[in-house]
Amino acid sequence: MNTGKNKIYTLTQAVKAYINDGDHISIGGFTINRNPMACAHEIIRQKKKNLHVYAHSNGQGVDELIGAGAVKRIEIAYSGNGRFAPTCFCFKRKIEQGELEVEDYSNYQMSLRFLAGSMGIPFMPTYSSLGTDIIKKWGFDSELRNQELKISREKIVLMDNPFFKKETLSHKNQKDQLVLVPAINPDVTIIHAQKADIEGCTKIEGLAFADVEQAKASKCVIVTCEQVVEKNELKKDPGANHIPSFCVDAVVHVPMGAYPTACYKYYDYDPVFLEWYKDIAVDNGKFVEYLNDYIFGTKNHSEFLNKITDTKRIEDIKADFETGYSIGMKRK
Amino acid sequence: MIEYTPKEMMVIAAARKIKNFDIVFCGTGISILAAMAAKDIHAPQSIIFFETGAVDSVLEELPLAVSDPRVMHNASNYCSLAETFAFMQNRNTGKNIIGIIGAAQIDQYGNLNSTCIGDYKKPRVRLPGSGGACDVASFVGRTIIFMKLEKRKFVEKVDYITSPGWLSCPDGREKAGLIADGPTCVVTDMGIMGFDKDSKEMYLTYFYPGIDPLEIKQNIGFDIDVLRAKEIEPPLRTELKALREKSDPERLILE
C-alpha cells in the first residue's frame, strides 16, 4: 500500500527496501509462466533467509528460492513445471531431506486464501477437500501454529452451513458442511507483469492467474515489468489493467524478468534452460555451482541473461505478435 | 491391421468418454491430448478449459503445462484461478463439466494420491501436491482418471488421500459432505476400470486388444473383478489420423 507518485526502483534497491529475513512472501505466476524470476534471483543474491513462502502452483521461482536455502517454510498447492518437472527438483529434494517445512492445500483453497486476504476477512469457505488428508494431515503442528504470530491457529476448520435449509440445497450431501481456509496476508508479494506505470498501475497480458489477489492481499508489492509505460497509455483501456497503483510499492523495469519462464506476448519459456535445469536441480553440488556461476557470479538480471543465453536462444523464444508464443519452437 | 501404441489407445479411449457440448477441464500431459483429440474427432462443440483460467482456447500447438502461453492464444475468456474452480463448485455450471486428472497412487474406491509416498511428515518420495486435482475430484460429478497400470500405483491403501474418490464405502462421499459424485472411470495403458454402482468398488470394464484380463489383475495391488470386462474397440483409422496429425504431430506426449 503506497500512494507515492514515483515508485521506480532498481531491483537491488527494491529487494533491499522491502524484503527482510523471515518475511512471509507470496510469489506470482504459474509453473512455467510469468514467474518473477529476476526478483527471485535478486533475493538469492542478497542472501535472504528464513522466508515463509505462499504459492498456489508455482514452479521455477519457488524451486530456485528453495534450492538456494532462502525458504524455511512453504504453503503451496502444487510444485511442478509441467513436462519439464513432474515435481520440482529442489522442492522434492529438500522435503525428502527434512530441510523444508511444507503445508499442503488445493489450488482453489490457496486462491481463496489470497482472495480472503485481499478482502480483509479471516477465511473463506469451500466444499473442496472434504474426506481427504488435506484436512486430516497437517504439515505445521499446533505448537508452531500457536508460537508463530503470522501463521493461522488452525490449518483448516469445518463448519456447518449456518444459513440455508437442507431442502433448498442444489446438491445431495447429508450434512452441509464447509471447509474454512485461513486468509493469507503476506508481508511482500512479488510479481512480474508486462506493463506498469511509474505510480504502480499494472497491466497483465494473457492470464493473470491469482496475481491480482496475491497483490491485493499483501502489505507490500514489488512489480517487475517488461515495460514501464506512460500513465496515459494504461488509461486508454482501464478494463485491461489488473492492479491499481496504490497496491504497489515498487516498480522495477526488468526486460525478460520472467526468463526462463514465459511472458505472454513477449517471450516463451526456454525449453533448453528447463531441460538443462533438470540435471542441475537434482544434485545439491551442481545446484550450488549453478548459483555461484550464474546468480552470485552476476550483478543483475541482464548480466545473468548474457551469461546463460545467447542471441540465438533469445531469438528462438521470442513471442510471435499474433499468438503470444514462439510458433514452432523446438520443445523436445 | 492398424498399428498403434498403448498410449494412443489410452488417449483415444479417454477421448471417447468426452461428449459433444461437454465442458472439459484439463490437466497437463495426456489429459490435454485426450481433450484435444475428442475435439478433433467427435466432439467439436466441446469446450476445453484450464485451471489457469483460459476458456475455449484454440490450441494450435500442444501446451506442455496448463500455464503454457499456448492456452492463452485465441481463448474466449481469461478467468482468475478463483473463478475457474468456482465454475466447478457452482452447481449450475459444475454439472456440465467433465474433469480429467491423474495421480501417483489409486485405491479401489478411486481415491488418489499426488502428495507423497510414505509418511506425510517424512516422505520417502515427495510428489507435487494436489494442484487443482482435489478441487476437481471434490466438485465434478464426472471425472476420468489417467493412470499407468502398475502394482505400485494401484494399491490397497494410498499413502495420502489428495483427491477424493468414492472414499471408503458406497455413501462415503455423501457422508463426508461432498457435493458431487465420484470418479466415472480409470483409463490405463491396458484397460479401463469403472466403479460398481452399488459397492463403488473398482472393476474392469474394458481390456485393450491383445491384453489378457488376468494380466491386468496381476498388475493391481487389490482384488478386482475382471469377469464383467469386454474387449474395447481398437482405435479407428480416423481417430488415429486426428490424434497423430492434428493433436500431437510433434509426438511431444505420444512418445
XYZ file of C-alpha atoms in Angstrom:
587
model
C 0.000 0.000 0.000
C 1.571 3.228 -1.174
C 0.172 6.347 -2.805
C 3.515 7.766 -3.943
C 3.883 9.228 -7.387
C 7.208 7.713 -8.365
C 7.887 4.133 -7.352
C 10.684 3.344 -9.760
C 13.447 1.312 -8.109
C 16.327 -0.805 -9.248
C 15.779 -4.440 -8.325
C 18.686 -4.307 -5.874
C 17.076 -1.340 -4.093
C 13.566 -2.817 -4.105
C 14.579 -6.162 -2.601
C 16.764 -4.397 -0.053
C 13.984 -1.990 0.899
C 11.065 -4.382 1.095
C 12.228 -7.936 1.795
C 13.622 -8.880 5.176
C 14.854 -12.179 6.571
C 11.932 -14.159 7.979
C 9.315 -12.314 5.935
C 6.197 -14.027 4.645
C 6.277 -13.613 0.884
C 3.954 -14.648 -1.891
C 5.126 -15.307 -5.407
C 3.107 -14.779 -8.571
C 2.969 -16.634 -11.875
C 2.141 -20.260 -12.549
C 4.631 -23.163 -13.082
C 6.455 -22.114 -16.291
C 4.711 -18.803 -16.856
C 5.390 -15.275 -15.608
C 7.365 -16.243 -12.507
C 9.135 -13.171 -11.101
C 12.486 -14.822 -11.776
C 14.697 -11.722 -11.758
C 13.282 -10.802 -8.349
C 13.721 -14.361 -7.020
C 17.336 -14.300 -8.209
C 17.937 -10.945 -6.518
C 16.507 -12.351 -3.256
C 19.042 -15.172 -3.609
C 21.870 -12.714 -4.404
C 21.084 -10.712 -1.271
C 21.140 -13.971 0.716
C 17.717 -13.503 2.301
C 16.946 -16.281 4.777
C 14.082 -17.998 6.628
C 11.388 -16.837 4.244
C 7.874 -18.205 4.652
C 6.525 -18.610 1.124
C 2.941 -18.756 -0.171
C 2.172 -20.000 -3.684
C -0.635 -21.822 -5.478
C 1.036 -23.629 -8.380
C 4.496 -22.273 -8.656
C 7.400 -23.925 -10.361
C 10.681 -22.322 -11.267
C 10.703 -19.302 -8.950
C 9.876 -21.234 -5.829
C 12.239 -24.050 -6.753
C 15.281 -21.807 -7.130
C 14.500 -19.943 -3.886
C 14.207 -23.297 -2.108
C 17.372 -24.666 -3.708
C 19.285 -21.572 -2.567
C 18.196 -22.147 1.040
C 16.184 -18.919 1.271
C 12.966 -20.680 2.284
C 12.202 -22.112 5.697
C 8.545 -22.945 5.159
C 6.150 -23.109 2.283
C 2.369 -23.278 1.939
C 1.548 -24.462 -1.551
C -0.863 -26.460 -3.737
C 1.475 -27.688 -6.452
C 5.168 -27.555 -7.147
C 5.902 -28.776 -10.663
C 6.922 -27.488 -14.075
C 4.587 -29.372 -16.392
C 6.547 -31.669 -18.670
C 9.863 -30.167 -17.539
C 9.473 -31.290 -13.909
C 6.666 -33.579 -12.683
C 7.742 -32.448 -9.209
C 10.104 -29.507 -8.823
C 13.513 -30.918 -8.030
C 14.825 -28.749 -5.183
C 11.350 -28.758 -3.569
C 11.308 -32.586 -3.682
C 14.895 -32.991 -2.506
C 14.637 -30.537 0.411
C 11.388 -32.014 1.726
C 12.694 -35.579 1.486
C 15.804 -34.487 3.388
C 13.712 -32.768 6.060
C 15.109 -29.321 5.209
C 11.844 -27.666 4.191
C 8.588 -27.498 6.133
C 5.539 -27.751 3.908
C 1.793 -27.284 4.323
C -0.465 -28.598 1.556
C -3.696 -27.065 0.304
C -5.508 -27.395 -3.029
C -5.188 -24.795 -5.752
C -8.691 -23.453 -5.185
C -8.033 -23.254 -1.469
C -4.821 -21.254 -1.980
C -6.686 -18.948 -4.384
C -9.454 -18.463 -1.809
C -6.890 -17.776 0.898
C -5.388 -14.950 -1.179
C -8.902 -13.722 -2.024
C -9.854 -13.634 1.682
C -6.640 -11.721 2.379
C -7.453 -9.258 -0.399
C -10.937 -8.713 1.072
C -9.707 -8.161 4.603
C -11.641 -11.109 6.045
C -10.148 -14.010 8.039
C -11.261 -17.013 5.955
C -13.236 -18.317 3.006
C -15.469 -21.406 2.783
C -15.468 -24.150 0.151
C -16.671 -27.724 -0.358
C -13.257 -28.783 -1.657
C -11.180 -31.492 0.067
C -13.909 -32.981 2.297
C -12.906 -36.524 3.240
C -9.250 -36.051 2.269
C -5.901 -35.892 4.054
C -5.603 -32.213 3.151
C -7.966 -31.767 6.094
C -6.563 -34.515 8.321
C -2.805 -34.199 7.929
C -1.082 -31.012 8.987
C 2.435 -30.046 7.986
C 2.719 -27.345 10.657
C 1.805 -28.687 14.102
C -0.246 -26.871 16.729
C 2.839 -25.854 18.697
C 4.331 -23.988 15.734
C 0.936 -22.529 14.873
C 0.487 -21.176 18.397
C 4.040 -19.889 18.566
C 4.230 -18.048 15.250
C 2.088 -14.944 15.223
C 1.672 -14.799 11.451
C 0.601 -18.441 10.978
C -3.099 -19.266 11.447
C -4.013 -21.227 14.603
C -5.645 -23.990 12.537
C -4.826 -25.298 9.058
C -8.472 -25.858 8.211
C -11.750 -25.720 10.166
C -15.007 -27.493 9.301
C -18.262 -25.632 9.808
C -21.929 -26.456 9.223
C -23.783 -24.210 6.811
C -25.401 -21.689 9.168
C -27.788 -20.202 6.611
C -29.828 -22.402 4.347
C -32.348 -25.183 4.855
C -31.225 -28.562 3.601
C -34.272 -28.932 1.337
C -33.210 -25.899 -0.691
C -29.695 -27.110 -1.463
C -28.832 -27.962 -5.045
C -26.537 -30.802 -4.031
C -27.131 -34.005 -2.193
C -24.820 -34.320 0.776
C -26.313 -35.302 4.118
C -24.590 -32.759 6.295
C -23.994 -29.451 4.606
C -20.519 -28.948 5.956
C -17.976 -26.485 4.655
C -14.207 -26.277 4.739
C -12.890 -22.943 6.014
C -9.429 -21.930 4.842
C -7.475 -19.115 6.525
C -6.685 -15.810 4.794
C -3.162 -15.012 3.661
C -1.774 -11.511 4.111
C 1.868 -11.663 3.050
C 4.458 -9.080 4.037
C 5.514 -8.851 0.405
C 4.176 -10.164 -2.897
C 6.477 -10.318 -5.900
C 5.026 -10.462 -9.389
C 6.200 -9.987 -12.933
C 3.906 -8.221 -15.416
C 4.076 -6.950 -18.952
C 3.410 -3.283 -18.229
C 3.292 -0.822 -15.348
C 3.448 2.940 -14.980
C 5.700 4.772 -12.521
C 2.893 5.029 -9.953
C 2.422 1.248 -9.986
C -0.730 0.722 -12.037
C -0.119 -2.728 -13.534
C -1.337 -4.473 -16.652
C -1.002 -8.210 -17.122
C -1.448 -9.601 -20.618
C -2.796 -13.122 -21.004
C -3.834 -14.995 -17.873
C -3.446 -13.203 -14.545
C -3.640 -16.476 -12.501
C -4.035 -15.348 -8.838
C -1.525 -12.490 -9.100
C -4.192 -9.837 -8.564
C -5.493 -11.365 -5.318
C -1.923 -12.027 -4.179
C -1.003 -8.389 -4.745
C -4.141 -7.001 -3.101
C -3.694 -9.249 -0.036
C -0.140 -8.111 0.574
C 1.286 -5.362 2.784
C 3.890 -4.564 0.124
C 4.107 -5.386 -3.571
C 7.121 -5.405 -5.869
C 6.208 -5.412 -9.561
C 8.897 -6.159 -12.105
C 7.813 -5.460 -15.662
C 8.822 -5.730 -19.287
C 7.943 -2.113 -19.973
C 7.389 0.981 -17.877
C 4.786 2.968 -19.765
C 3.173 6.391 -19.529
C 0.184 6.635 -17.215
C -1.896 7.833 -20.168
C -1.187 4.663 -22.122
C -2.722 2.488 -19.385
C -5.627 4.920 -19.003
C -6.703 4.213 -22.582
C -8.107 0.813 -21.563
C -8.782 0.735 -17.794
C -10.635 -2.594 -18.032
C -7.419 -4.295 -19.094
C -5.415 -3.111 -16.069
C -5.267 -5.519 -13.146
C -3.690 -3.850 -10.152
C -4.359 -0.264 -9.016
C -1.328 1.895 -8.306
C -1.998 2.227 -4.571
C -1.475 -1.536 -4.057
C 2.059 -1.334 -5.425
C 5.195 -0.167 -3.616
C 7.971 -0.682 -6.128
C 8.042 -0.770 -9.907
C 11.169 -2.214 -11.443
C 11.902 -2.243 -15.147
C 13.351 -5.706 -15.891
C 13.140 -6.815 -19.523
C 12.874 -10.624 -19.710
C 12.337 -10.599 -15.951
C 10.367 -13.853 -16.087
C 13.069 -15.772 -18.010
C 13.371 -18.825 -18.157
C 9.564 -18.881 -17.701
C 7.258 -17.399 -20.309
C 5.820 -13.908 -20.553
C 2.824 -13.875 -22.904
C 3.280 -11.686 -25.992
C 6.959 -11.099 -25.125
C 8.758 -14.462 -24.952
C 8.151 -18.172 -24.475
C 9.596 -20.383 -21.754
C 13.096 -21.596 -22.609
C 12.949 -25.380 -23.099
C 16.746 -25.533 -23.392
C 17.232 -23.987 -19.953
C 14.453 -26.007 -18.345
C 15.856 -29.289 -19.706
C 19.353 -28.324 -18.523
C 17.985 -27.310 -15.127
C 16.674 -30.854 -14.529
C 20.214 -32.178 -14.165
C 21.342 -29.218 -12.068
C 18.498 -29.174 -9.572
C 18.533 -32.879 -8.641
C 22.033 -32.518 -7.221
C 22.870 -30.103 -4.413
C 26.510 -29.799 -5.511
C 25.595 -28.923 -9.074
C 22.922 -26.519 -7.872
C 25.408 -24.660 -5.673
C 27.739 -24.451 -8.658
C 24.879 -23.027 -10.760
C 24.182 -20.391 -8.095
C 27.842 -19.439 -7.812
C 28.334 -19.154 -11.558
C 25.084 -17.601 -12.675
C 23.440 -15.853 -9.721
C 26.213 -14.816 -7.314
C 28.545 -14.530 -10.311
C 26.375 -11.872 -11.947
C 25.371 -8.444 -10.664
C 21.886 -8.274 -12.110
C 19.365 -9.892 -14.443
C 20.830 -8.524 -17.652
C 24.258 -9.964 -16.734
C 22.536 -13.260 -15.857
C 20.820 -13.308 -19.256
C 24.052 -12.508 -21.090
C 25.827 -15.320 -19.305
C 23.167 -18.010 -19.666
C 21.740 -17.301 -23.117
C 22.957 -16.057 -26.465
C 21.275 -14.046 -29.209
C 20.075 -17.195 -30.965
C 18.333 -18.524 -27.840
C 16.717 -15.153 -27.220
C 15.573 -15.110 -30.836
C 14.254 -18.715 -30.581
C 11.971 -17.949 -27.645
C 10.789 -14.554 -28.885
C 6.984 -14.493 -28.953
C 5.049 -14.149 -32.148
C 2.989 -10.962 -32.064
C -0.267 -12.666 -33.022
C -0.226 -15.852 -30.899
C 1.846 -14.596 -27.977
C 4.253 -17.548 -28.028
C 7.133 -18.755 -30.212
C 5.490 -20.648 -33.073
C 7.105 -23.972 -33.910
C 9.764 -23.602 -31.214
C 11.739 -26.827 -30.719
C 10.411 -28.274 -27.463
C 11.553 -31.911 -27.424
C -4.426 -54.417 -39.142
C -3.763 -50.899 -37.876
C -0.656 -50.426 -35.748
C -0.928 -48.238 -32.648
C 0.807 -47.769 -29.307
C -0.786 -48.393 -25.871
C -0.552 -44.643 -25.235
C -2.542 -43.909 -28.392
C -5.189 -46.427 -27.346
C -5.295 -44.814 -23.909
C -5.773 -41.289 -25.266
C -8.455 -42.406 -27.703
C -10.276 -44.446 -25.041
C -10.426 -41.352 -22.829
C -11.355 -39.085 -25.720
C -14.357 -41.310 -26.474
C -15.729 -40.524 -22.997
C -15.952 -36.845 -23.896
C -19.269 -35.935 -25.476
C -20.078 -33.094 -27.808
C -21.102 -29.972 -25.771
C -19.176 -31.183 -22.697
C -17.115 -28.606 -20.839
C -13.779 -30.323 -20.384
C -11.465 -29.495 -17.516
C -7.921 -30.421 -18.468
C -4.737 -31.008 -16.551
C -1.277 -31.364 -18.062
C 0.142 -34.009 -20.410
C -2.004 -36.834 -21.614
C -5.273 -35.263 -20.416
C -4.816 -32.215 -22.665
C -4.180 -34.606 -25.514
C -7.392 -36.577 -24.866
C -9.431 -33.369 -24.796
C -7.805 -32.060 -27.971
C -8.334 -35.419 -29.709
C -12.018 -35.536 -28.714
C -12.497 -32.047 -30.116
C -10.771 -33.037 -33.351
C -12.595 -36.385 -33.667
C -16.194 -36.383 -32.483
C -16.838 -33.526 -30.062
C -16.151 -30.310 -31.996
C -18.543 -28.354 -29.784
C -16.873 -29.387 -26.536
C -15.207 -26.546 -24.675
C -11.762 -27.057 -23.187
C -10.813 -25.032 -20.164
C -7.817 -24.966 -17.881
C -7.495 -24.291 -14.168
C -5.187 -21.408 -15.064
C -8.302 -19.627 -16.323
C -8.230 -19.988 -20.119
C -11.643 -20.868 -21.531
C -12.140 -22.274 -25.038
C -8.567 -21.748 -26.211
C -7.689 -22.515 -29.808
C -4.838 -24.964 -29.356
C -2.684 -24.737 -32.444
C 0.272 -26.275 -30.630
C 0.208 -28.713 -27.720
C 0.639 -26.962 -24.357
C 3.287 -28.585 -22.124
C 1.794 -27.174 -18.933
C -1.574 -25.634 -18.071
C 0.193 -22.280 -17.808
C 1.778 -22.655 -21.256
C 1.190 -19.448 -23.267
C -0.327 -21.747 -25.933
C -3.506 -21.985 -23.822
C -3.815 -18.185 -23.858
C -3.954 -17.849 -27.615
C -7.391 -17.111 -29.004
C -9.247 -18.009 -25.792
C -12.785 -16.743 -25.260
C -12.250 -15.716 -21.660
C -9.459 -15.262 -19.189
C -10.570 -16.055 -15.646
C -8.720 -15.947 -12.360
C -7.943 -19.213 -10.580
C -10.632 -18.496 -8.008
C -13.225 -18.054 -10.769
C -12.187 -21.184 -12.651
C -12.639 -23.532 -9.717
C -15.862 -21.767 -8.791
C -17.348 -22.888 -12.131
C -16.950 -26.461 -10.879
C -18.235 -25.801 -7.382
C -21.242 -23.868 -8.728
C -23.990 -26.495 -9.271
C -25.374 -24.771 -12.379
C -22.125 -24.839 -14.332
C -20.436 -27.705 -12.479
C -22.941 -30.295 -13.641
C -21.821 -29.921 -17.251
C -18.126 -30.253 -16.569
C -16.083 -33.381 -17.145
C -12.696 -33.454 -15.408
C -9.571 -35.351 -16.377
C -6.968 -35.913 -13.675
C -4.065 -38.215 -12.823
C -2.089 -39.279 -9.755
C 0.748 -41.447 -8.474
C -1.431 -43.866 -6.472
C -5.049 -45.010 -6.585
C -7.086 -47.367 -4.380
C -10.153 -49.480 -5.153
C -12.523 -46.555 -4.428
C -10.649 -44.250 -6.800
C -9.083 -42.139 -4.060
C -5.959 -40.503 -5.442
C -2.577 -39.611 -4.038
C -0.388 -36.979 -5.663
C 1.198 -35.650 -2.466
C 3.708 -38.143 -1.045
C 4.859 -41.759 -0.837
C 5.465 -42.827 2.744
C 4.687 -40.770 5.827
C 3.468 -37.213 5.114
C 5.847 -35.671 7.648
C 8.834 -37.718 6.476
C 8.043 -38.771 2.922
C 10.149 -41.323 1.077
C 9.134 -39.590 -2.150
C 7.627 -36.144 -2.248
C 5.208 -35.525 -5.127
C 3.995 -32.145 -6.472
C 0.789 -31.915 -4.418
C -2.868 -31.519 -5.290
C -2.764 -28.608 -7.679
C -6.367 -28.444 -8.826
C -6.920 -32.213 -8.712
C -8.537 -32.268 -5.265
C -10.876 -29.456 -6.296
C -11.907 -31.238 -9.490
C -12.404 -34.546 -7.661
C -14.456 -32.747 -4.992
C -16.723 -30.767 -7.331
C -17.097 -32.545 -10.650
C -19.581 -35.388 -10.863
C -17.829 -36.927 -13.858
C -14.101 -37.472 -13.649
C -11.812 -39.546 -15.798
C -8.622 -40.691 -14.110
C -5.484 -41.442 -16.114
C -3.058 -43.966 -14.604
C -0.324 -46.263 -15.844
C -1.261 -49.776 -14.741
C 1.334 -50.855 -12.176
C 1.070 -52.706 -8.880
C 2.841 -49.884 -7.003
C 0.266 -47.410 -8.318
C -2.901 -49.486 -7.802
C -2.675 -50.049 -4.058
C -4.836 -51.345 -1.227
C -4.416 -48.076 0.652
C -2.997 -44.834 -0.723
C -0.353 -43.161 1.450
C -2.232 -39.846 1.370
C -5.705 -39.053 0.036
C -5.119 -35.926 -2.045
C -8.230 -36.131 -4.215
C -11.412 -37.841 -3.019
C -12.708 -40.837 -4.960
C -15.707 -42.700 -3.573
C -13.808 -42.590 -0.209
C -14.367 -45.859 1.722
C -17.948 -47.044 1.230
C -20.928 -46.640 -1.137
C -22.223 -43.480 0.550
C -18.788 -42.253 1.641
C -18.953 -39.048 -0.350
C -22.363 -38.012 0.920
C -21.297 -38.748 4.474
C -18.204 -36.619 4.057
C -20.355 -33.782 2.703
C -19.068 -33.796 -0.865
C -21.477 -32.178 -3.315
C -20.986 -34.323 -6.413
C -20.439 -37.920 -7.490
C -17.057 -39.635 -7.505
C -14.945 -40.763 -10.456
C -16.507 -42.336 -13.546
C -13.603 -44.402 -14.831
C -9.887 -45.066 -14.754
C -8.169 -45.160 -18.127
C -4.907 -47.131 -18.102
C -2.478 -48.417 -20.718
C -4.023 -51.928 -20.548
C -7.715 -51.387 -19.957
C -10.454 -49.261 -18.434
C -11.977 -49.622 -14.991
C -15.310 -48.398 -13.757
C -16.846 -48.281 -10.268
C -19.656 -50.658 -9.331
C -22.895 -48.727 -8.991
C -23.710 -50.297 -5.629
C -20.413 -51.053 -3.906
C -18.408 -48.243 -5.613
C -15.503 -50.673 -5.838
C -13.342 -50.629 -8.944
C -13.912 -53.327 -11.577
C -12.545 -53.929 -15.049
C -14.929 -52.761 -17.759
C -12.745 -52.996 -20.893
C -9.402 -54.551 -21.750
C -7.390 -53.452 -24.774
C -6.996 -55.802 -27.760
C -4.285 -58.376 -27.120
C -4.353 -57.895 -23.332
C -5.411 -60.727 -21.026
C -7.709 -59.521 -18.205
C -5.772 -61.775 -15.830
C -2.601 -59.865 -16.670
C -4.425 -56.688 -15.623
C -5.486 -58.358 -12.376
C -1.851 -59.255 -11.664
C -0.825 -55.617 -12.011
C -3.268 -54.432 -9.378
C -2.499 -54.425 -5.671
C -6.065 -55.163 -4.548
C -8.666 -57.715 -5.524
C -10.536 -56.615 -8.626
C -13.426 -58.142 -10.552
C -12.383 -58.707 -14.172
C -15.218 -61.066 -15.144
C -17.524 -58.346 -16.473
C -14.882 -56.970 -18.849
C -15.195 -56.794 -22.617
C -12.604 -56.104 -25.290
C -12.585 -52.462 -26.349
C -12.916 -51.437 -29.971
C -9.386 -50.658 -31.240
C -8.599 -47.136 -32.464
C -10.259 -46.308 -35.756
C -8.223 -45.037 -38.663
C -9.967 -41.666 -38.400
C -9.248 -41.423 -34.674
C -5.552 -42.197 -35.123
C -5.257 -39.796 -38.021
C -6.718 -36.929 -35.992
C -4.569 -37.747 -32.978
C -1.325 -38.078 -34.944
C -1.792 -35.319 -37.471
C -3.763 -32.701 -35.560
C -3.470 -33.162 -31.801
C 0.193 -34.120 -31.363
C 2.037 -34.063 -34.698
C 5.370 -33.467 -32.923
C 4.684 -36.520 -30.696
C 5.527 -34.457 -27.608
C 3.241 -36.545 -25.400
C 2.690 -39.621 -27.564
C 6.356 -40.601 -27.492
